[in-house]
Amino acid sequence: MTGNALRADCANCFGLCCVALPFAASADFAVDKDAGTPCRNLLGDFRCGIHARLRDEGFTGCTVFDCFGAGQRISQETFGGRDWRRAPETREAMFAAFPVMRQLHELLFHLTQALALPAAHPVHDDLRAALEETDRMAGSDPADLVRLDVAGHRERVSALLLRASELVRGKRGKNRRGADLIGAKLRGADLRAANLRGAYLIGADLRRADLRQADLIGADFRGADLAGADLTGSLFLTQAQVNAAQGDGTTRLPEGLDRPAHWRP
């Protein structure tokens, strides 16, 4: 599986994140929307009518969502290019399959990242086997997809990714896994090789913090200030996490991640 297959390709997706998933009126979304109901901003060609103005229009939540390529796989592979508008009989099955595929593709993304870590070589065979199994699961037909034990598989893969992380980080770094660091004052903090898996860093002050080789899988960076922070070499950081944060021209990101347009110069 190539890296491009794990990046969202909206041009080859039937707007599934705009239809299949629910959202509630909040700081992230301007309105309520039920699962299976098209967003009011979805156009006839499955594009977003306010894509360039999502933040201004109150849809910040859309800018921090990543399907990891699940949308185009469901649209073009699982359902063979039949879209839910012209083939309404696919709606229910397609919308049910999309969230499952999204979880599997997120695992594929992280497994691919782990396989690129030289220090994780001792578990590369296990990582490769997990990657192949996950891809096989993702190739299931729609009925089988929704019956998969994704939670159980995710738990097994998570343990393997943690082992890869430990091999890279060694015994250095603090263990702040799942920590409540909402609004924490961490300016200039030394968080090198820290375990920040699933940590709540919402609104945290991380200006000039050192996050090199930190394990950031599942960390919540919404509104966190990363101005001047160094995230080079950090583990399992995604574009969606970066998009959720604030930063500036001095923030250092891992290779392959883009500086969001809303960040300060």
XYZ file of C-alpha atoms in Angstrom:
265
model
C 0.000 0.000 0.000
C 1.476 3.337 -1.088
C 1.495 6.539 0.936
C -0.851 8.197 -1.579
C -3.489 5.533 -0.883
C -3.472 6.669 2.747
C -4.062 10.341 1.932
C -7.555 11.682 1.391
C -8.407 12.090 -2.294
C -11.697 13.985 -2.220
C -11.928 14.050 -6.017
C -12.413 10.267 -5.980
C -14.746 10.135 -2.980
C -18.508 10.543 -2.869
C -18.405 13.101 -0.048
C -18.704 10.338 2.541
C -17.385 12.325 5.507
C -19.992 14.990 4.636
C -22.843 12.465 4.686
C -22.118 9.318 6.658
C -20.920 10.956 9.867
C -23.013 12.955 12.364
C -21.984 16.204 14.021
C -23.470 18.465 16.668
C -23.657 22.249 16.818
C -20.630 23.324 18.827
C -17.389 25.264 18.569
C -16.425 22.791 15.823
C -19.651 22.766 13.795
C -22.160 25.516 13.072
C -25.164 23.179 12.887
C -26.455 19.747 13.896
C -26.372 16.976 11.312
C -27.551 13.368 11.614
C -25.554 10.425 10.297
C -26.631 9.610 6.742
C -27.869 13.141 6.074
C -25.861 15.211 3.571
C -24.261 18.348 4.956
C -26.007 21.480 3.689
C -22.712 22.574 2.112
C -22.268 19.434 -0.028
C -22.540 20.192 -3.740
C -23.877 17.998 -6.515
C -20.353 16.974 -7.544
C -19.587 15.859 -3.962
C -17.369 18.906 -3.333
C -17.716 21.253 -0.370
C -19.308 24.571 -1.249
C -17.419 26.445 1.478
C -14.140 24.532 1.513
C -12.048 27.711 1.415
C -14.121 29.297 4.207
C -14.736 26.383 6.586
C -13.167 28.081 9.612
C -14.893 31.394 8.922
C -18.261 29.658 8.513
C -18.008 27.743 11.805
C -16.955 24.336 10.467
C -13.510 24.054 12.050
C -14.229 20.384 12.791
C -14.109 19.632 9.066
C -10.603 21.067 8.777
C -9.210 18.654 11.374
C -10.788 15.468 10.035
C -8.727 12.975 8.037
C -10.110 9.780 6.523
C -6.589 8.510 5.665
C -7.825 7.557 2.195
C -10.812 5.534 3.400
C -13.255 7.682 1.436
C -11.857 6.928 -1.989
C -11.340 3.257 -1.156
C -14.976 2.820 -0.160
C -16.136 4.838 -3.172
C -13.950 3.369 -5.878
C -12.968 -0.097 -4.616
C -15.578 -1.389 -2.170
C -18.507 -0.032 -4.200
C -16.828 -0.024 -7.609
C -17.482 3.627 -8.406
C -21.259 3.480 -7.811
C -22.257 6.614 -5.920
C -25.058 6.816 -3.382
C -26.989 9.421 -5.347
C -27.261 7.510 -8.619
C -27.406 4.140 -6.852
C -29.486 4.891 -3.730
C -29.620 1.199 -2.850
C -25.954 1.527 -1.772
C -26.589 4.293 0.755
C -27.110 2.303 3.942
C -24.280 -0.151 3.347
C -21.870 2.528 2.127
C -22.463 4.859 5.061
C -22.103 1.980 7.543
C -18.862 0.771 5.960
C -17.135 4.148 5.816
C -16.407 4.610 9.568
C -15.029 1.060 9.738
C -12.760 1.628 6.742
C -11.593 4.898 8.237
C -10.396 3.104 11.388
C -8.586 0.473 9.337
C -6.891 3.080 7.171
C -5.749 4.999 10.235
C -4.089 1.789 11.456
C -2.520 1.286 8.018
C -1.149 4.830 8.183
C 0.494 4.292 11.568
C 1.812 0.837 10.688
C 3.402 2.287 7.556
C 5.019 4.994 9.675
C 6.344 2.426 12.148
C 7.884 0.352 9.354
C 9.890 3.420 8.318
C 11.576 3.619 11.740
C 14.997 1.938 11.607
C 15.144 1.564 15.391
C 11.928 -0.494 15.300
C 13.626 -3.152 13.153
C 13.162 -5.913 15.796
C 9.383 -5.731 15.284
C 9.345 -4.996 11.543
C 8.203 -8.531 10.704
C 5.294 -8.254 13.131
C 4.459 -4.781 11.846
C 4.490 -6.042 8.261
C 2.215 -8.952 9.156
C -0.195 -6.567 10.911
C -0.145 -4.260 7.886
C -1.029 -7.137 5.563
C -3.799 -8.359 7.850
C -5.262 -4.869 8.191
C -5.211 -4.338 4.426
C -6.878 -7.724 3.922
C -9.612 -6.718 6.372
C -10.074 -3.427 4.525
C -10.609 -5.387 1.303
C -13.695 -7.120 2.713
C -17.083 -6.672 1.107
C -19.453 -4.169 2.756
C -21.408 -6.741 4.774
C -18.233 -8.296 6.179
C -16.645 -4.913 6.897
C -19.302 -3.913 9.409
C -19.002 -7.273 11.187
C -15.249 -6.993 11.750
C -13.915 -6.860 15.303
C -12.101 -3.601 14.649
C -11.805 -2.759 18.351
C -10.010 -6.015 19.075
C -7.748 -5.643 16.062
C -7.009 -2.035 16.990
C -5.972 -3.110 20.488
C -3.502 -5.653 19.094
C -2.052 -3.176 16.610
C -1.823 -0.483 19.289
C 0.312 -2.758 21.460
C 2.611 -3.410 18.513
C 2.901 0.298 17.702
C 3.737 0.984 21.342
C 6.532 -1.576 21.175
C 7.901 0.167 18.075
C 7.648 3.491 19.877
C 9.551 2.156 22.895
C 12.340 0.878 20.665
C 12.722 4.349 19.165
C 12.385 6.330 22.394
C 14.366 3.979 24.634
C 14.031 4.685 28.337
C 14.110 8.433 27.871
C 11.180 10.783 28.234
C 8.279 11.174 30.602
C 5.236 8.924 30.572
C 2.222 11.244 30.180
C 0.010 8.757 28.377
C -3.616 9.923 28.491
C -2.683 12.831 30.771
C -5.040 15.756 31.279
C -2.878 18.639 30.102
C -5.718 20.888 29.006
C -4.472 24.475 29.127
C -1.161 23.328 30.631
C 1.726 25.802 30.775
C 4.416 23.848 28.937
C 6.283 26.700 27.308
C 9.832 25.581 26.588
C 9.194 22.159 28.161
C 11.583 19.297 27.480
C 9.231 16.606 26.174
C 11.774 14.746 24.092
C 10.867 11.060 23.702
C 7.859 11.528 26.003
C 4.894 9.161 25.821
C 2.008 11.539 25.112
C -0.320 8.933 23.615
C -3.899 10.103 23.951
C -2.890 13.098 26.059
C -5.341 16.003 26.258
C -3.308 19.030 25.167
C -6.302 21.193 24.281
C -5.315 24.857 24.561
C -1.915 23.959 26.031
C 0.939 26.450 25.794
C 3.642 24.465 23.999
C 5.546 27.410 22.614
C 9.185 26.462 22.019
C 8.585 23.012 23.574
C 10.906 20.201 22.508
C 8.747 17.331 21.219
C 11.388 15.501 19.226
C 10.776 11.728 19.178
C 7.694 12.135 21.387
C 4.955 9.550 20.786
C 1.944 11.681 19.817
C -0.504 9.038 18.618
C -4.015 10.182 19.496
C -2.856 13.337 21.329
C -5.471 16.102 21.191
C -3.830 19.354 20.054
C -6.981 21.411 19.519
C -6.087 25.036 20.107
C -2.626 24.152 21.456
C 0.033 26.784 20.718
C 3.007 25.179 18.975
C 4.774 28.411 18.012
C 8.474 27.715 17.902
C 8.003 24.091 19.021
C 10.193 21.366 17.569
C 8.241 18.282 16.462
C 10.857 16.859 14.105
C 11.155 13.133 14.488
C 7.975 12.928 16.568
C 6.118 9.631 16.268
C 2.704 9.062 14.682
C 1.787 12.744 14.335
C -0.923 13.306 11.698
C -1.858 16.265 9.533
C -5.224 16.462 11.289
C -3.484 16.964 14.653
C -1.317 19.692 13.159
C -4.376 21.368 11.617
C -6.083 21.407 15.013
C -3.246 23.352 16.627
C -1.905 26.870 16.325
C 1.651 27.517 15.199
C 3.886 29.888 13.326
C 6.751 30.071 10.874
C 9.223 28.844 13.479
C 7.347 25.649 14.309
C 9.346 22.665 13.091
C 7.284 19.787 11.683
C 8.194 16.239 10.650
C 8.831 15.649 6.978
C 5.639 15.021 5.027
C 3.389 17.281 7.102
C 2.251 20.667 5.804
C 2.114 23.986 7.635
C -1.596 24.927 7.917
C -2.739 28.103 6.204
C -4.284 29.471 9.413
C -0.956 29.447 11.297
C 0.778 32.725 12.033
C 3.730 33.783 9.858
